Structures are given as C-alpha cells and as structure tokens.
Short mmCIF file of C-alpha atoms and ligand atoms in Angstrom, two decimals:
data_model
loop_
_atom_site.label_atom_id
_atom_site.label_comp_id
_atom_site.label_asym_id
_atom_site.label_seq_id
_atom_site.Cartn_x
_atom_site.Cartn_y
_atom_site.Cartn_z
CA UNK A 1 -5.97 -23.63 5.11
CA UNK A 2 -4.94 -20.67 2.96
CA UNK A 3 -3.05 -17.84 4.63
CA UNK A 4 -5.07 -14.64 5.11
CA UNK A 5 -3.66 -11.41 3.67
CA UNK A 6 -5.23 -7.98 4.19
CA UNK A 7 -4.42 -5.43 1.49
CA UNK A 8 -5.45 -1.80 1.87
CA UNK A 9 -6.11 0.21 -1.30
CA UNK A 10 -6.93 -2.85 -3.41
CA UNK A 11 -9.23 -1.04 -5.84
CA UNK A 12 -6.41 0.18 -8.05
CA UNK A 13 -2.73 0.08 -8.95
CA UNK A 14 -0.26 -1.67 -6.65
CA UNK A 15 -2.90 -2.91 -4.20
CA UNK A 16 -5.00 -4.47 -6.95
CA UNK A 17 -1.91 -6.11 -8.48
CA UNK A 18 -1.00 -7.48 -5.04
CA UNK A 19 -4.52 -8.90 -4.69
CA UNK A 20 -4.12 -10.72 -7.98
CA UNK A 21 -0.63 -11.99 -7.17
CA UNK A 22 -1.56 -13.24 -3.69
CA UNK A 23 -4.73 -14.90 -5.06
CA UNK A 24 -2.63 -16.67 -7.70
CA UNK A 25 -0.59 -17.98 -4.79
CA UNK A 26 -3.68 -19.15 -2.91
CA UNK A 27 -4.01 -16.55 -0.19
CA UNK A 28 -7.45 -15.74 1.15
CA UNK A 29 -7.83 -11.99 0.93
CA UNK A 30 -9.35 -9.12 2.86
CA UNK A 31 -9.47 -6.26 0.38
CA UNK A 32 -10.14 -2.65 1.34
CA UNK A 33 -10.70 0.68 -0.37
CA UNK A 34 -13.46 3.27 -0.62
CA UNK A 35 -14.83 2.29 -4.04
CA UNK A 36 -17.31 -0.46 -3.16
CA UNK A 37 -18.18 -1.39 -6.73
CA UNK A 38 -14.54 -2.01 -7.63
CA UNK A 39 -14.09 -4.14 -4.52
CA UNK A 40 -17.14 -6.24 -5.45
CA UNK A 41 -15.93 -6.71 -9.03
CA UNK A 42 -12.48 -7.74 -7.88
CA UNK A 43 -13.88 -10.16 -5.31
CA UNK A 44 -16.09 -11.80 -7.94
CA UNK A 45 -13.28 -12.07 -10.49
CA UNK A 46 -10.73 -13.50 -8.04
CA UNK A 47 -13.09 -16.04 -6.51
CA UNK A 48 -14.12 -17.19 -9.98
CA UNK A 49 -10.54 -17.64 -11.15
CA UNK A 50 -8.71 -18.95 -8.07
CA UNK A 51 -9.43 -21.32 -5.16
CA UNK A 52 -9.51 -18.48 -2.62
CA UNK A 53 -12.03 -16.71 -0.40
CA UNK A 54 -12.27 -12.91 -0.55
CA UNK A 55 -13.78 -10.60 2.07
CA UNK A 56 -14.18 -6.92 1.23
CA UNK A 57 -14.32 -3.95 3.58
CA UNK A 58 -15.23 -0.55 2.12
CA UNK A 59 -14.09 2.30 4.34
CA UNK A 60 -12.04 5.49 4.36
CA UNK A 61 -8.82 4.88 6.29
CA UNK A 62 -8.70 8.54 7.28
CA UNK A 63 -11.69 7.94 9.56
CA UNK A 64 -10.42 6.32 12.77
CA UNK A 65 -13.78 5.13 14.09
CA UNK A 66 -14.88 3.65 10.74
CA UNK A 67 -11.53 1.92 10.37
CA UNK A 68 -11.70 0.41 13.85
CA UNK A 69 -15.31 -0.69 13.34
CA UNK A 70 -14.63 -2.20 9.92
CA UNK A 71 -11.74 -4.34 11.17
CA UNK A 72 -13.53 -5.30 14.39
CA UNK A 73 -16.49 -6.43 12.25
CA UNK A 74 -14.45 -9.21 10.63
CA UNK A 75 -15.87 -12.66 11.38
CA UNK A 76 -13.63 -14.62 13.81
CA UNK A 77 -11.98 -16.80 11.17
CA UNK A 78 -11.02 -13.71 9.14
CA UNK A 79 -9.16 -12.23 12.08
CA UNK A 80 -6.32 -14.75 11.63
CA UNK A 81 -4.51 -12.25 9.45
CA UNK A 82 -1.03 -13.46 8.53
CA UNK A 83 0.05 -10.62 6.25
CA UNK A 84 -0.95 -6.95 6.28
CA UNK A 85 -0.04 -4.90 3.22
CA UNK A 86 -0.34 -1.22 4.16
CA UNK A 87 -0.64 0.09 0.62
CA UNK A 88 -3.48 2.67 0.53
CA UNK A 89 -2.03 6.09 -0.02
CA UNK A 90 -1.82 9.07 -2.32
CA UNK A 91 -0.10 12.23 -3.39
CA UNK A 92 -2.29 15.28 -3.81
CA UNK A 93 -0.79 18.27 -5.60
CA UNK A 94 2.79 19.10 -6.61
CA UNK A 95 3.48 22.61 -5.36
CA UNK A 96 6.03 24.52 -3.38
CA UNK A 97 5.20 24.76 0.32
CA UNK A 98 4.48 28.48 -0.11
CA UNK A 99 1.90 27.69 -2.82
CA UNK A 100 0.62 24.47 -1.26
CA UNK A 101 -3.05 23.75 -0.64
CA UNK A 102 -3.75 22.83 2.95
CA UNK A 103 -6.54 20.46 1.84
CA UNK A 104 -3.95 18.50 -0.13
CA UNK A 105 -1.64 18.34 2.89
CA UNK A 106 -4.37 17.08 5.16
CA UNK A 107 -5.42 14.39 2.67
CA UNK A 108 -1.86 13.07 2.43
CA UNK A 109 -1.08 13.22 6.13
CA UNK A 110 -4.42 11.69 7.12
CA UNK A 111 -4.17 8.87 4.59
CA UNK A 112 -0.49 8.01 4.36
CA UNK A 113 0.41 8.39 8.04
CA UNK A 114 -2.70 8.33 10.19
CA UNK A 115 -4.62 5.82 8.05
CA UNK A 116 -1.67 3.43 8.01
CA UNK A 117 -1.45 3.74 11.80
CA UNK A 118 -5.20 3.20 12.36
CA UNK A 119 -5.21 0.02 10.26
CA UNK A 120 -2.03 -1.29 11.88
CA UNK A 121 -3.33 -0.56 15.39
CA UNK A 122 -6.50 -2.52 14.63
CA UNK A 123 -4.79 -5.53 13.01
CA UNK A 124 -1.63 -5.97 15.12
CA UNK A 125 -3.37 -7.39 18.23
CA UNK A 126 -4.56 -10.33 16.07
CA UNK A 127 -0.99 -11.03 14.97
CA UNK A 128 0.38 -10.64 18.49
CA UNK A 129 -2.21 -13.13 19.80
CA UNK A 130 -1.02 -15.66 17.21
CA UNK A 131 2.68 -14.95 17.83
CA UNK A 132 3.36 -14.40 14.13
CA UNK A 133 2.59 -12.13 11.22
CA UNK A 134 4.13 -9.90 8.59
CA UNK A 135 3.46 -6.21 8.01
CA UNK A 136 4.53 -4.79 4.65
CA UNK A 137 4.44 -1.03 4.36
CA UNK A 138 4.48 0.48 0.89
CA UNK A 139 6.88 3.39 1.22
CA UNK A 140 8.44 5.20 -1.72
CA UNK A 141 11.65 6.60 -3.13
CA UNK A 142 9.92 9.80 -1.91
CA UNK A 143 10.54 8.48 1.62
CA UNK A 144 14.26 8.27 0.94
CA UNK A 145 14.90 11.49 -0.99
CA UNK A 146 13.06 14.80 -1.17
CA UNK A 147 12.44 16.17 -4.66
CA UNK A 148 11.27 19.60 -5.86
CA UNK A 149 7.63 20.25 -4.88
CA UNK A 150 7.44 16.85 -3.19
CA UNK A 151 7.61 18.42 0.31
CA UNK A 152 4.51 17.09 2.14
CA UNK A 153 4.13 13.85 0.15
CA UNK A 154 7.83 13.14 0.80
CA UNK A 155 7.34 13.93 4.49
CA UNK A 156 4.53 11.39 4.71
CA UNK A 157 6.67 8.72 3.07
CA UNK A 158 9.64 9.59 5.32
CA UNK A 159 7.14 8.99 8.13
CA UNK A 160 6.31 5.56 6.66
CA UNK A 161 10.05 4.83 6.61
CA UNK A 162 10.35 5.82 10.29
CA UNK A 163 7.19 3.97 11.30
CA UNK A 164 8.43 0.82 9.58
CA UNK A 165 11.59 0.98 11.70
CA UNK A 166 9.60 1.75 14.85
CA UNK A 167 7.14 -1.08 14.24
CA UNK A 168 10.00 -3.52 13.73
CA UNK A 169 11.50 -2.54 17.09
CA UNK A 170 8.14 -2.83 18.89
CA UNK A 171 7.12 -6.11 17.26
CA UNK A 172 10.39 -8.06 17.29
CA UNK A 173 9.48 -9.59 20.66
CA UNK A 174 6.30 -11.01 19.11
CA UNK A 175 7.96 -12.71 16.15
CA UNK A 176 6.26 -10.35 13.70
CA UNK A 177 8.16 -9.33 10.58
CA UNK A 178 8.04 -5.73 9.34
CA UNK A 179 9.13 -4.85 5.82
CA UNK A 180 9.14 -1.68 3.76
CA UNK A 181 8.97 -1.87 -0.04
CA UNK A 182 9.87 1.54 -1.49
CA UNK A 183 9.21 1.87 -5.23
CA UNK A 184 10.20 4.59 -7.68
CA UNK A 185 7.78 5.60 -10.45
CA UNK A 186 4.97 3.11 -11.02
CA UNK A 187 2.28 3.80 -13.62
CA UNK A 188 -1.06 3.53 -11.78
CA UNK A 189 -3.80 6.04 -10.96
CA UNK A 190 -1.25 7.74 -8.65
CA UNK A 191 -0.49 10.72 -10.91
CA UNK A 192 -4.13 11.20 -11.95
CA UNK A 193 -4.94 11.53 -8.25
CA UNK A 194 -1.89 13.75 -7.64
CA UNK A 195 -2.99 16.11 -10.44
CA UNK A 196 -6.60 16.17 -9.23
CA UNK A 197 -7.99 14.17 -12.18
CA UNK A 198 -5.88 15.75 -14.97
CA UNK A 199 -5.23 12.59 -17.05
CA UNK A 200 -3.16 14.35 -19.73
CA UNK A 201 -0.74 15.78 -17.18
CA UNK A 202 -0.56 12.40 -15.46
CA UNK A 203 0.25 10.65 -18.73
CA UNK A 204 3.18 12.99 -19.30
CA UNK A 205 4.89 11.77 -16.12
CA UNK A 206 5.43 8.33 -17.66
CA UNK A 207 6.28 9.37 -21.22
CA UNK A 208 9.76 8.69 -22.63
CA UNK A 209 10.74 5.89 -20.26
CA UNK A 210 9.48 2.57 -18.96
CA UNK A 211 8.09 3.04 -15.45
CA UNK A 212 7.52 0.11 -13.12
CA UNK A 213 4.27 -1.77 -13.59
CA UNK A 214 2.10 -2.39 -10.55
CA UNK A 215 2.72 -6.12 -11.16
CA UNK A 216 6.48 -5.60 -10.70
CA UNK A 217 5.85 -4.22 -7.23
CA UNK A 218 3.34 -6.97 -6.40
CA UNK A 219 5.89 -9.61 -7.33
CA UNK A 220 8.43 -8.12 -4.90
CA UNK A 221 5.84 -7.70 -2.14
CA UNK A 222 4.86 -11.34 -2.53
CA UNK A 223 8.51 -12.46 -2.66
CA UNK A 224 9.13 -10.76 0.69
CA UNK A 225 6.48 -13.03 2.22
CA UNK A 226 8.08 -16.22 0.93
CA UNK A 227 11.33 -16.09 2.92
CA UNK A 228 11.73 -18.59 5.77
CA UNK A 229 10.57 -17.62 9.25
CA UNK A 230 14.09 -16.65 10.40
CA UNK A 231 14.75 -14.25 7.47
CA UNK A 232 13.23 -10.84 6.72
CA UNK A 233 13.62 -8.10 4.13
CA UNK A 234 13.70 -4.95 6.24
CA UNK A 235 13.76 -2.46 3.42
CA UNK A 236 13.80 -2.75 -0.35
CA UNK A 237 14.01 0.07 -2.91
CA UNK A 238 12.63 -0.97 -6.30
CA UNK A 239 13.26 1.42 -9.20
CA UNK A 240 12.62 1.53 -12.92
CA UNK A 241 15.95 0.90 -14.66
CA UNK A 242 15.66 4.36 -16.26
CA UNK A 243 15.22 6.14 -12.92
CA UNK A 244 18.47 6.83 -11.06
CA UNK A 245 17.01 8.81 -8.15
CA UNK A 246 13.77 10.48 -7.15
CA UNK A 247 14.39 13.38 -9.55
CA UNK A 248 16.60 11.83 -12.25
CA UNK A 249 14.78 9.91 -14.96
CA UNK A 250 16.47 9.16 -18.28
CA UNK A 251 13.83 9.96 -20.90
CA UNK A 252 14.28 9.44 -24.65
P1 NDP B 301 -3.52 4.28 -6.97
O1 NDP B 301 -4.10 5.64 -6.95
O2 NDP B 301 -3.64 3.50 -8.22
O3 NDP B 301 -4.12 3.41 -5.76
C1 NDP B 301 -4.28 3.97 -4.48
C2 NDP B 301 -5.15 3.06 -3.64
O4 NDP B 301 -5.25 3.63 -2.33
C3 NDP B 301 -6.56 2.93 -4.19
O5 NDP B 301 -6.97 1.59 -4.10
C4 NDP B 301 -7.39 3.80 -3.26
O6 NDP B 301 -8.70 3.25 -3.12
C5 NDP B 301 -6.62 3.68 -1.94
N1 NDP B 301 -6.89 4.82 -1.08
C6 NDP B 301 -6.51 6.11 -1.26
N2 NDP B 301 -7.02 6.89 -0.29
C7 NDP B 301 -7.74 6.08 0.52
C8 NDP B 301 -8.53 6.29 1.69
N3 NDP B 301 -8.66 7.51 2.23
N4 NDP B 301 -9.15 5.24 2.26
C9 NDP B 301 -9.02 4.01 1.72
N5 NDP B 301 -8.29 3.72 0.62
C10 NDP B 301 -7.67 4.75 0.03
O7 NDP B 301 -1.97 4.46 -6.57
P2 NDP B 301 -0.78 3.42 -6.36
O8 NDP B 301 -1.23 2.03 -6.55
O9 NDP B 301 0.36 3.91 -7.15
O10 NDP B 301 -0.46 3.71 -4.83
C11 NDP B 301 -0.41 2.71 -3.82
C12 NDP B 301 0.66 3.08 -2.81
O11 NDP B 301 1.93 3.07 -3.45
C13 NDP B 301 0.51 4.45 -2.19
O12 NDP B 301 0.81 4.37 -0.81
C14 NDP B 301 1.57 5.29 -2.92
O13 NDP B 301 2.01 6.36 -2.13
C15 NDP B 301 2.64 4.24 -3.11
N6 NDP B 301 3.63 4.49 -4.15
C16 NDP B 301 3.23 4.74 -5.44
C17 NDP B 301 4.18 4.95 -6.42
C18 NDP B 301 3.82 5.30 -7.82
O14 NDP B 301 4.68 5.84 -8.55
N7 NDP B 301 2.62 5.00 -8.29
C19 NDP B 301 5.62 4.86 -6.10
C20 NDP B 301 5.90 4.61 -4.72
C21 NDP B 301 4.94 4.40 -3.81
P3 NDP B 301 -10.07 4.09 -3.15
O15 NDP B 301 -9.84 5.30 -4.00
O16 NDP B 301 -11.06 3.12 -3.68
O17 NDP B 301 -10.32 4.41 -1.71
C1 8X3 B 302 5.57 7.86 -5.78
C2 8X3 B 302 6.87 8.05 -6.48
O1 8X3 B 302 8.60 9.79 -7.11
O2 8X3 B 302 6.29 10.19 -7.80
O3 8X3 B 302 5.77 7.64 -4.43
O4 8X3 B 302 6.93 10.46 -5.52
S1 8X3 B 302 7.16 9.70 -6.72
#
C-alpha cells in the first residue's frame, strides 16, 4: 500500500513540485487547489507516469464550509492520510500599512492562516485515529524576519510559525510529527500573484540571482518525511545561496 499524502495548492509552484516528487516516490496523492483544469491535467499526467493513485479536490480554502465538506467527502480509503502538506498560500500586494489595500490583507489572512487551520482541523482527526501522521507547514523567511512593505504577509507567515509550534505541542501525545519548511525566494507564480498579475514586475524580483526552484523545496519537504519514526525536523529555513536574509539578496 502506498502512503497517502494530501498537498494543498498543488496547481502551481511548490505544491505542484511536491506532487511530482511524492509521486516519483510512490505516494498516493490528494491534490487540492481552486483551478480544476490544472488539477485534472496533473492527475492524468502523474497517473500515466507513476504507479500511484491521485484524487483531486477543487475548493477554496478560505471557505470553511466548502473545505470541511470537501475533506469529509473523501472515500474511506482516502481518509488514511499519512502526510499533510499545508502549502496553499499567497502574498497580495507590497505596500506600507498606511497604503495597504484591505482586500489584499483579507485574502492573505483568510488563505495563509484561516485556510491552513480549516484544512488541518478537518484532516487531523484522521491522523489521531491512526496514531500517526506528519503535518508539514510551508512557512517562509517572511515568517522569521519582517521586511519593508511585507507587513501583513509577514504577519501571516509569523502566524504559520507559531501555529507550527502550537500544533507540535498539541499533537505530540498522538505521535504526530509537525514540521515547518521556511523557504526564501522561490521562482513560482508567487510574485505574479503578489503583483496582481503584473508579470514584468514579477520577473524583476528574480533577476540578477539564482532563486530557489520549486523542486528544491519539494526535495526538502520529501526528505523531512523520510526520517525514522523517532526523529523529526521541527523547523528548516531553506535559502538561495545568494540570499542572506529576507531583504538582502546579492544581485549581479
Ligand atoms: P504559487 O502561486 O505558484 O502557488 C500557490 C498555490 O496555492 C496554488 O496552487 C494556488 O492554487 C494555491 N492557493 C492559493 N490560494 C488558494 C485558495 N484560496 N484556495 C486554495 N488554494 C489556493 O506560489 P508558491 O508555490 O510560491 O507558494 C506556495 C506556498 O509557499 C505559499 O504558502 C507561499 O506563501 C509559500 N512560500 C513561497 C515562497 C516563494 O518565494 N515563492 C517563499 C516562501 C514561502 P489555485 O490558484 O489553483 O487555488
Ligand atoms: C515568500 C518569500 O521573501 O518574498 O514567502 O516574502 S518573500
């Protein structure tokens, strides 16, 4: 029997790379995101290439009811989730607080904090019933350091950092591992989303240095799941070699 791994935000970037990496390592996958067509395409491609089963769930993690219903709708055998990768998330806007758009703030808070909580709340009882499991939260260097104009996005990732610690305390009695992987700059659709679809501006973020690739992060996420039962990575910061801190990138 393959292990079952649920990855949120699998339609793009880090989540999609994780889907590929876990499929290559023979995990059956529950893949989520809002873009149904991308989920279908990924499911077809992975099942064609690897000896794995893929189940897709298209829903918006900001919507509590829809999230609960989607996860409750899983057929019984799919509820044996061994690994949950809480990856879905976004930055929206890059402004000072005084110039910030409240719509941006709500998107980030509802997705990065509340969405992560809704999914975790729905999945954790399955892990507790089995007496094992592993939750991997995708945090960020933005959850370790605040940078100019990062304010609300940073606050949501600081919340992920705190929630990771809180989950570990609550779940230790159930033998469930909780890990945070906190990357620096990764070239994905992240900056296109942050700049509201402005691809040129997004491209500029990654010019002059080698950012992380989504695959680099996926490799580390997968590695965290391969340690023996008695060992856990609590927290891992993964940076591009050219990035010394949230705000210091050596560009040439
Ligand atoms: P992408 O924009 O490429 O991917 C984001 C994923 O999240 C998509 O699959 C998207 O799916 C999903 N998502 C966003 N909002 C929702 C929602 N409301 N409901 C369901 N799914 C949603 O960005 P990344 O791969 O870079 O980001 C993944 C995670 O990594 C995020 O949590 C981000 O904060 C974090 N991160 C990113 C870094 C970077 O530099 N790129 C660095 C550190 C952390 P869909 O649109 O189909 O719903
Ligand atoms: C994404 C990395 O530094 O752009 O979390 O906020 S950063």
